[in-house]
Short mmCIF file of C-alpha atoms in Angstrom, two decimals:
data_model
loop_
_atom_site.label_atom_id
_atom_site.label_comp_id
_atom_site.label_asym_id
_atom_site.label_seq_id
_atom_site.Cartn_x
_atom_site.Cartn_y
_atom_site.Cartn_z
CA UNK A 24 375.94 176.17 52.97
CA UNK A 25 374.22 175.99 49.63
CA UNK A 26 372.05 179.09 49.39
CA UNK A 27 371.91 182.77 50.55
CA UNK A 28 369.90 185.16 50.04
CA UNK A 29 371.11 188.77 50.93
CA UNK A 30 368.13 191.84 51.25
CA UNK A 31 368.72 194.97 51.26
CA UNK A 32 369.74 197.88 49.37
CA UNK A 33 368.63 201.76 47.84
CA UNK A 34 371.53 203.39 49.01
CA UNK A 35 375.27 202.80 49.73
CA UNK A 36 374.62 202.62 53.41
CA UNK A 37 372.72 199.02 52.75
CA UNK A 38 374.13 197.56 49.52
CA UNK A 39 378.42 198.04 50.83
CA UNK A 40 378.28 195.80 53.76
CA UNK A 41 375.37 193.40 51.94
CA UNK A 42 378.36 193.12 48.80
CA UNK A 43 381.41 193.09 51.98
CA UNK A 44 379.01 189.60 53.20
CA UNK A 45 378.67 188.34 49.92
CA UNK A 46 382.04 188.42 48.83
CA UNK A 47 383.16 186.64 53.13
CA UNK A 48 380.86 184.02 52.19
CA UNK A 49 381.74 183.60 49.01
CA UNK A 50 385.35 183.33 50.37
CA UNK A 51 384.38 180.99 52.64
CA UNK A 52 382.02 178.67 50.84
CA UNK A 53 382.78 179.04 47.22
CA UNK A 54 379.94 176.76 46.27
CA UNK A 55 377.05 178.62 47.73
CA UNK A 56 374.60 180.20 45.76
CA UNK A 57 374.70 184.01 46.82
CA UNK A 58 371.14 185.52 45.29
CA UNK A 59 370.88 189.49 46.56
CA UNK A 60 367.57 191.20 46.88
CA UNK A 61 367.17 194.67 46.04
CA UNK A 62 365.17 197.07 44.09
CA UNK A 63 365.34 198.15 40.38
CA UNK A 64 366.03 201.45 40.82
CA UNK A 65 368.36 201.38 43.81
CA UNK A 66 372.15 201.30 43.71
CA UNK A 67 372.18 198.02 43.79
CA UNK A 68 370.77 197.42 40.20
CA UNK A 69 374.40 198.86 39.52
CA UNK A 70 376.44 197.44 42.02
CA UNK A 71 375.41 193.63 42.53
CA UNK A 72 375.89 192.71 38.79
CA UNK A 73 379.08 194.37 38.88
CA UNK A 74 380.09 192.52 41.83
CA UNK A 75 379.50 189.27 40.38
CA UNK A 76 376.13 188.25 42.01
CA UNK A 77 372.60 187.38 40.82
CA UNK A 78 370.22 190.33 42.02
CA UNK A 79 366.24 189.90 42.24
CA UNK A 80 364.15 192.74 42.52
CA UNK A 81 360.97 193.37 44.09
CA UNK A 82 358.65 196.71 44.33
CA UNK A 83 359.53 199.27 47.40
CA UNK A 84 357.28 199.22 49.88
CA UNK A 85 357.24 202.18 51.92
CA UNK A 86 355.83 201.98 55.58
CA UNK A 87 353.97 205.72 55.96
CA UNK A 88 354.09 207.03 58.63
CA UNK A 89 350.49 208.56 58.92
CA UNK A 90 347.25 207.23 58.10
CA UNK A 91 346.34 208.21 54.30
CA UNK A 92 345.72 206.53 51.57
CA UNK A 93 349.78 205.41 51.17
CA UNK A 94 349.04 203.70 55.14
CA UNK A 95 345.06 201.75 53.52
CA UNK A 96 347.26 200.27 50.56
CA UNK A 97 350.22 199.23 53.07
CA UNK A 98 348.93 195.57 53.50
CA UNK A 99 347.98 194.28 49.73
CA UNK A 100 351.16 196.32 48.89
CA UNK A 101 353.19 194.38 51.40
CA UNK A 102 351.73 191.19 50.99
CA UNK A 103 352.71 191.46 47.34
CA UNK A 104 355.95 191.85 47.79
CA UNK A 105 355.86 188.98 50.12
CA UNK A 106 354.53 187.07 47.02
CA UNK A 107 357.61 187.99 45.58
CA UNK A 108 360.17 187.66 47.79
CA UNK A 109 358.78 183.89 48.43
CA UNK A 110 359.75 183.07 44.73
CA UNK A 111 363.36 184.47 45.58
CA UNK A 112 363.56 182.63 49.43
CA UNK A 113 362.42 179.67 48.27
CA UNK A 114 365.36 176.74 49.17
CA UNK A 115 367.44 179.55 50.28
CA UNK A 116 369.50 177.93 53.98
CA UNK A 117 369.29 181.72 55.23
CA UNK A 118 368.24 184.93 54.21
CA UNK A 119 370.44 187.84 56.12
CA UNK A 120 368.48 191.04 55.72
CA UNK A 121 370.08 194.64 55.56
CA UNK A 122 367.05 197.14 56.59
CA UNK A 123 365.36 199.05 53.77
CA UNK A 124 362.52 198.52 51.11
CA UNK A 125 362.74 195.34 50.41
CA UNK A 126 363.59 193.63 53.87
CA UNK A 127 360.50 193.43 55.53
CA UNK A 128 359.08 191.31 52.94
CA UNK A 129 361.99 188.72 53.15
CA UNK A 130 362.20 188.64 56.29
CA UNK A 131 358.38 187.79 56.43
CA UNK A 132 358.99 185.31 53.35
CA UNK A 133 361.14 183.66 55.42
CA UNK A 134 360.05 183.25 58.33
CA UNK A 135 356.53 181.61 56.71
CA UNK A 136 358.82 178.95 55.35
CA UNK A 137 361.12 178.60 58.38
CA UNK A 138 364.26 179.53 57.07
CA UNK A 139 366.61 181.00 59.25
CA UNK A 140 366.77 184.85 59.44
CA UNK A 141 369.88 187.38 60.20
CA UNK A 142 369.56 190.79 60.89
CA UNK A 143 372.64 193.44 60.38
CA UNK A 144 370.86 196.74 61.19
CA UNK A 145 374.02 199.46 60.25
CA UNK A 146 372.60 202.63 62.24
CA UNK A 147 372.39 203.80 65.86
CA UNK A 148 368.81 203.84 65.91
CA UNK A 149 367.57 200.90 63.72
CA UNK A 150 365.08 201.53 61.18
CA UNK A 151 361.57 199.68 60.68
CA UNK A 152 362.35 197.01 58.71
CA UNK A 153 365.22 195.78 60.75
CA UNK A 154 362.72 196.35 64.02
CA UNK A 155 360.38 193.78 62.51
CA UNK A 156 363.17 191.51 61.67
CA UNK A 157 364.58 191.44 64.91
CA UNK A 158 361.28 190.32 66.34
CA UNK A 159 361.58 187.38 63.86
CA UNK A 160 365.39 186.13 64.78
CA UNK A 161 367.81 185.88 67.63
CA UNK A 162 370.56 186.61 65.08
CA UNK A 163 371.07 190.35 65.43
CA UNK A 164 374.28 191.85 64.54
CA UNK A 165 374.46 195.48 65.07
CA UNK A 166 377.28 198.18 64.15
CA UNK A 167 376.91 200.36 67.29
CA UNK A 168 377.00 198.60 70.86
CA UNK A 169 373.85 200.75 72.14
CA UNK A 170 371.70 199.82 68.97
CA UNK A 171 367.82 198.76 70.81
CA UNK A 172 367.43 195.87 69.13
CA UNK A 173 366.13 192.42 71.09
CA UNK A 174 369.23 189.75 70.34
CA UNK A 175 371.65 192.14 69.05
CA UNK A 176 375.26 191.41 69.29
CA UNK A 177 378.01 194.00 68.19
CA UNK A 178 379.41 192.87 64.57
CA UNK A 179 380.30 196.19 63.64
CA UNK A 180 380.02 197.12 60.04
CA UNK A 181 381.17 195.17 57.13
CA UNK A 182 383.60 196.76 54.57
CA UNK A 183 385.08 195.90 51.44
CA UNK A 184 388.19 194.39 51.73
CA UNK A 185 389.35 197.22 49.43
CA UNK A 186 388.67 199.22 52.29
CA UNK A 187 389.40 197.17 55.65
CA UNK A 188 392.84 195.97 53.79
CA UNK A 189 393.24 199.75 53.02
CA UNK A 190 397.45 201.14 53.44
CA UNK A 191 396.64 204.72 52.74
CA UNK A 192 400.52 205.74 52.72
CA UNK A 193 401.65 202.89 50.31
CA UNK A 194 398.80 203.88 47.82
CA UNK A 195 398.84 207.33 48.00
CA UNK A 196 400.92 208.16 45.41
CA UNK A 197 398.91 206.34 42.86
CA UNK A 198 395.93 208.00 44.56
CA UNK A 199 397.17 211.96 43.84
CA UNK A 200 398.40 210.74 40.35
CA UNK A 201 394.84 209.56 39.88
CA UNK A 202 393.12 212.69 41.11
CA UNK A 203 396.20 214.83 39.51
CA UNK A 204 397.30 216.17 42.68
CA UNK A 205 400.21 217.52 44.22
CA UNK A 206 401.89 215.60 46.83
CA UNK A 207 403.15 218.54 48.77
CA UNK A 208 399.68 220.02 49.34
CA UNK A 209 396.55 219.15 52.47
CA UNK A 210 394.22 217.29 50.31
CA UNK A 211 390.43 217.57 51.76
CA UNK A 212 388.09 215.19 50.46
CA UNK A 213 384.31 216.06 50.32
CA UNK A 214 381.33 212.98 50.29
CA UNK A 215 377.79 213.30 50.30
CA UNK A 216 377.69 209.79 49.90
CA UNK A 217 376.28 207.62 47.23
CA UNK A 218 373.53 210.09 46.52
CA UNK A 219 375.10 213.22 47.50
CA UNK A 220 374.05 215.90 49.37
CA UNK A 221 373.36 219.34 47.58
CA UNK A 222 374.17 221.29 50.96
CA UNK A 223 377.70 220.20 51.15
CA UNK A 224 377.90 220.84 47.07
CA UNK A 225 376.90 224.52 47.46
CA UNK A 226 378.18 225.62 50.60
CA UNK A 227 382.12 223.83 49.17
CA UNK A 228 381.58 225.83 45.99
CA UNK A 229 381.04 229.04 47.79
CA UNK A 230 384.28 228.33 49.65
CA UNK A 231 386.37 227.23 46.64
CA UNK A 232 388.37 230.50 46.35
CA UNK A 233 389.60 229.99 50.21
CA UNK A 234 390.44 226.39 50.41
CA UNK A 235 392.22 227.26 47.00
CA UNK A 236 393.97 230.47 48.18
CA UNK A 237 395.00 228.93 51.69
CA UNK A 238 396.54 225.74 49.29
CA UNK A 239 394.40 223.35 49.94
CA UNK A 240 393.64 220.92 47.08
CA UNK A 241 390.22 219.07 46.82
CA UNK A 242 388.60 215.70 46.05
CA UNK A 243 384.82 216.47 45.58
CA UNK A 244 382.61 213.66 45.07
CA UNK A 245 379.23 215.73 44.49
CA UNK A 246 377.01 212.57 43.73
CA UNK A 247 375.13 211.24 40.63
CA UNK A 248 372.37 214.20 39.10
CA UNK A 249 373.73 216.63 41.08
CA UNK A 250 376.66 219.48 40.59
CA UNK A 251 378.65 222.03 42.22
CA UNK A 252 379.11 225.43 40.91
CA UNK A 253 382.40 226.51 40.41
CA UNK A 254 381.68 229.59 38.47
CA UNK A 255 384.12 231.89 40.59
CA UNK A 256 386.87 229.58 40.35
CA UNK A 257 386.19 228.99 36.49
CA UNK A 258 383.88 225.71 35.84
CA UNK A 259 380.57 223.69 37.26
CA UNK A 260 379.79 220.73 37.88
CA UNK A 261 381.72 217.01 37.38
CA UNK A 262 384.75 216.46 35.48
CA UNK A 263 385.47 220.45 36.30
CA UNK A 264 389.58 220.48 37.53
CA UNK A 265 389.30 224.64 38.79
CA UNK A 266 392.77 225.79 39.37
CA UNK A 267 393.92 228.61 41.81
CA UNK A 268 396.12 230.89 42.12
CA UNK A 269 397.87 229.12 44.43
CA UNK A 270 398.52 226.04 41.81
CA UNK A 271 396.33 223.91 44.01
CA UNK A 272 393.41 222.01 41.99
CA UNK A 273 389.41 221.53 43.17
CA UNK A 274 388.68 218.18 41.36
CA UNK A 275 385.51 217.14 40.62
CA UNK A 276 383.60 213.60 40.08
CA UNK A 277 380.18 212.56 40.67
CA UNK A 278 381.04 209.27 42.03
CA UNK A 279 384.46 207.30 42.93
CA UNK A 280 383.69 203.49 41.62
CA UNK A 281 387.15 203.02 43.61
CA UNK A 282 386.96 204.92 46.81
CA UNK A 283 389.72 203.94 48.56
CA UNK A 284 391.69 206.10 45.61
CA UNK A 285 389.81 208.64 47.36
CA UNK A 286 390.78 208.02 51.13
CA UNK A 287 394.03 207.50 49.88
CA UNK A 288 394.45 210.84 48.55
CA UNK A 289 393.22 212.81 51.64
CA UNK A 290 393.60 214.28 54.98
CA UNK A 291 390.67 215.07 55.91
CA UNK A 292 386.84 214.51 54.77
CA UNK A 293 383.94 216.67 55.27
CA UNK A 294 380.81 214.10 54.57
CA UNK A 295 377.28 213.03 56.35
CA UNK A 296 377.96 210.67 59.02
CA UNK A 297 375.41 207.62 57.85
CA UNK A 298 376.91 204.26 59.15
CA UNK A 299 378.97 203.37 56.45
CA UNK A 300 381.01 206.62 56.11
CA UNK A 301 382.03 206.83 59.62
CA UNK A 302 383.04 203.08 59.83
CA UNK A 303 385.34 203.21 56.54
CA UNK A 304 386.55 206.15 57.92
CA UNK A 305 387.59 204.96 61.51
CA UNK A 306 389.17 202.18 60.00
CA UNK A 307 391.25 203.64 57.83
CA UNK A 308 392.09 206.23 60.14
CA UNK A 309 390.90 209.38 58.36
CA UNK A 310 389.72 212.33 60.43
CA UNK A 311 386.32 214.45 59.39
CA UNK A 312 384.13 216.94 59.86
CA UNK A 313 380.52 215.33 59.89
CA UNK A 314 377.62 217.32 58.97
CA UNK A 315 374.60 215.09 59.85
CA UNK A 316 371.77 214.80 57.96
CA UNK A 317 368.90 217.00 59.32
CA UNK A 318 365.86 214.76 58.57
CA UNK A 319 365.39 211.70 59.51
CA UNK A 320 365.63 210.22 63.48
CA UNK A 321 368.67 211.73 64.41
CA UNK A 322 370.96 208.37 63.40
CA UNK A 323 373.70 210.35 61.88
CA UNK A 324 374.76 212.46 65.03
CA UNK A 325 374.46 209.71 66.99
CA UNK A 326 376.44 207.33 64.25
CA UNK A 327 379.61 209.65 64.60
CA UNK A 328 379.11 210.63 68.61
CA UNK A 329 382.05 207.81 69.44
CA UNK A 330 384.29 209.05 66.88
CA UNK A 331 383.80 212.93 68.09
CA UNK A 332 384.10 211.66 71.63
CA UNK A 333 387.74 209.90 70.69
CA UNK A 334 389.23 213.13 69.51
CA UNK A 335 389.00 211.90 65.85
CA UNK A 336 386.17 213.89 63.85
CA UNK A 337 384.48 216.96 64.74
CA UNK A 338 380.48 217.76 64.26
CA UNK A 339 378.85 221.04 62.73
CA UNK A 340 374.68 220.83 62.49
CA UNK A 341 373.50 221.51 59.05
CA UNK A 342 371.87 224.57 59.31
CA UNK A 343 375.23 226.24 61.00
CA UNK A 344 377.45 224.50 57.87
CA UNK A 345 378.39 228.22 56.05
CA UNK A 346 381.12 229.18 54.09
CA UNK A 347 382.27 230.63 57.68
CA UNK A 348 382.66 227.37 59.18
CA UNK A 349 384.61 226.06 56.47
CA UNK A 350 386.92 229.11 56.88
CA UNK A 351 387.05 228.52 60.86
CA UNK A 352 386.93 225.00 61.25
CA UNK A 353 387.96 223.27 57.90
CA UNK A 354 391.30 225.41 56.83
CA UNK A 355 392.30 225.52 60.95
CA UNK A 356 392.80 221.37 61.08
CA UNK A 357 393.84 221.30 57.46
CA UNK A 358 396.43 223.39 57.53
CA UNK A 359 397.87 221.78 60.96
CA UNK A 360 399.91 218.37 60.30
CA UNK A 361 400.16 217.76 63.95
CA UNK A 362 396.44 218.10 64.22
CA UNK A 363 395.59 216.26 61.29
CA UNK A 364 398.18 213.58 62.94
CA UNK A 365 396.36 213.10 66.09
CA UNK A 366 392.98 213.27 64.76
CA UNK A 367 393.56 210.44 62.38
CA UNK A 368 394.98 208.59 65.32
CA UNK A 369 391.76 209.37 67.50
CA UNK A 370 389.84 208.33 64.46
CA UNK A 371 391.88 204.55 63.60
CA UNK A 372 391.51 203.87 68.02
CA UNK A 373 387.76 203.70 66.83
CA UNK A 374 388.60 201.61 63.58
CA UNK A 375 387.07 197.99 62.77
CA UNK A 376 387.68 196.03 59.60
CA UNK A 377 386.79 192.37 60.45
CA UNK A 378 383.16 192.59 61.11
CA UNK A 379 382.50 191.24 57.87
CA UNK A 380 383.83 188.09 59.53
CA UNK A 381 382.61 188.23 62.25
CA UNK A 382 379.02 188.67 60.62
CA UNK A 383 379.74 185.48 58.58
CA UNK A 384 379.93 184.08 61.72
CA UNK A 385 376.49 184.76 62.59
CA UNK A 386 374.68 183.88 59.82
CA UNK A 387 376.85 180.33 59.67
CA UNK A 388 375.38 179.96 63.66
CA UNK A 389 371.81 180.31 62.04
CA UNK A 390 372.54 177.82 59.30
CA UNK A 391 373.78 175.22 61.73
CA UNK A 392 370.28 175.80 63.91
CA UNK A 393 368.69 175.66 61.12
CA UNK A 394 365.08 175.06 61.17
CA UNK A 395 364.90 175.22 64.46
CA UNK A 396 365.52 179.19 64.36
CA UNK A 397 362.63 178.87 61.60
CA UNK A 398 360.19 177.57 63.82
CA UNK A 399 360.78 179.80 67.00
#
């Protein structure tokens, strides 16, 4: 294998199990050029570099989903970016395609060249890009076994190894002495994700005072441009450390650059349930409360329905996510070891860490069919 080239990206959902491939393959065959393909302003333009790999952008290209003006500049938008990703795909041996902006395009560059295409598609319901893709390929690797897609296999999702290689007991000291936390205390970790989620950041600060008073410490990762207000507790917003009168401490950060610090450190997570949050958190074996994402088609609830099923994570809708339900559903499991015990048991039965493997595997079956997948 001599070339990749890896698309997808925008938000941590796409660009963690595009890097988890890259860094497989690059495991596996040292010597291949591994190009990803993202977008300037995504979180990839931070990530890829970081990681080690050459990143290409092209310009998002939205598919509308009404007729307007957006819907009558779709095709010399698209076709532009087509342009583009051609330049990129060019002598590539396969080009494995994450969902998102720029996907469609490679997958269409592609496929006009006959290179071989893989699709991972990371949600329940796939999105459009990863729809058209899997019209293109009979290399599908989906997370979740009921994903509609034509071809699809179960992969499940690929993680850092960071993350699948995770021993939360043996590095949970250093995680508490990184987040200056007390050993002897629940920790409760709260993610929005990458990006956040404001909801969780102002519904958490209202309930500071009672997670602090009941003991309970906190990890809150409130996401880049946004902030939680701590006033009542005495601070706002990241880098605040609030202390209560109970001695236990509400950290907080914008981002964790090393999150399995983070799932080191706690007992329990209240988070969105994209893709990527509830695999890394089955397989490390960390129970939740998952508040999906209202908008959208409904992916999140059905993302975390297996772990909920299992015993291992618990679901409140948005709108119903209160100060009250923090009260009667967070402090309740945090403040129960045996609970938290069995939940994070319920949660690691529903754990996978080698898909990253096992979606190496499928991309090196498309490389050895080579053009003969191209020209299908």
């Amino acid at each position: 294998m001599r070339s990749v080239v890896l698309a997808g990206g925008g938000s941590a959902g796409h660009v963690s199990p595009l890097l988890a491939l890259a860094d497989c393959l690059r495991r596996r065959h040292p010597e291949a050029r591994i190009t990803a393909l993202g977008t300037a302003a995504g979180l990839e333009s931070r990530l890829v570099p970081a990681r080690g790999y050459r990143l290409e952008t092209l310009p998002k290209v939205t598919f509308p989903r009404r007729l307007d003006a957006a819907a009558l500049s779709l095709p010399g938008r698209l076709a532009g970016a087509v342009r583009a990703a051609d330049r990129v795909v060019a002598g590539a041996d396969v080009v494995v395609g994450f969902g998102g902006y720029v996907a469609s395009p490679a997958y269409l560059a592609a496929k006009r060249r006959g290179i071989p295409v893989v699709v991972h598609e990371q949600n329940a319901r796939p999105g459009l890009a990863n729809r058209l893709g899997a019209r293109l390929t009979r290399y599908v690797g989906v997370t979740f076994p009921d994903t509609p897609l034509p071809h699809a296999s179960v992969v499940g999702m690929p993680l850092r190894r960071e993350i699948a290689d995770l021993d939360r007991a043996a590095l949970r000291a250093e995680a508490l002495a990184h987040y200056g936390l007390d050993g002897d205390r629940p920790t409760l970790l709260v993610t929005g994700g990458s990006l956040g989620a404001q909801r969780l950041n102002t519904v958490l600060g209202e309930s500071a005072r009672d997670l602090l008073d009941a003991g309970v410490q906190v990890v809150h990762l409130c996401g880049r441009g946004k902030d939680v207000d701590l006033s009542a507790v005495g601070g706002r917003g990241p880098g605040t450390v609030a202390t209560g009168d109970s001695g236990a401490r509400y950290v907080v950060r914008e981002y964790a650059d090393r999150m399995e610090l983070a799932y080191a450190a706690a007992d329990l997570v209240v988070c969105r349930s994209g893709a990527n949050t509830v695999c890394e958190l089955t397989a490390v074996g960390l129970p939740a409360l998952f508040v999906p994402l209202p908008i959208g088609n409904g992916e999140q609830r059905i993302n975390a329905a297996h772990v909920v099923a299992a015993g291992g994570a618990q679901i409140v809708d948005d709108a119903v996510f209160t100060p009250d339900a923090v009260r009667t559903q967070v402090l309740p499991i945090l403040t129960d070891p045996a609970r938290l015990s069995a939940m994070a048991a319920a949660a690691s039965s529903c754990g996978e860490r080698d898909a990253d493997a096992r979606l190496a595997d499928l991309v090196e079956a498309a490389v050895a069919a080579g053009g003969r997948e191209g020209r299908r």
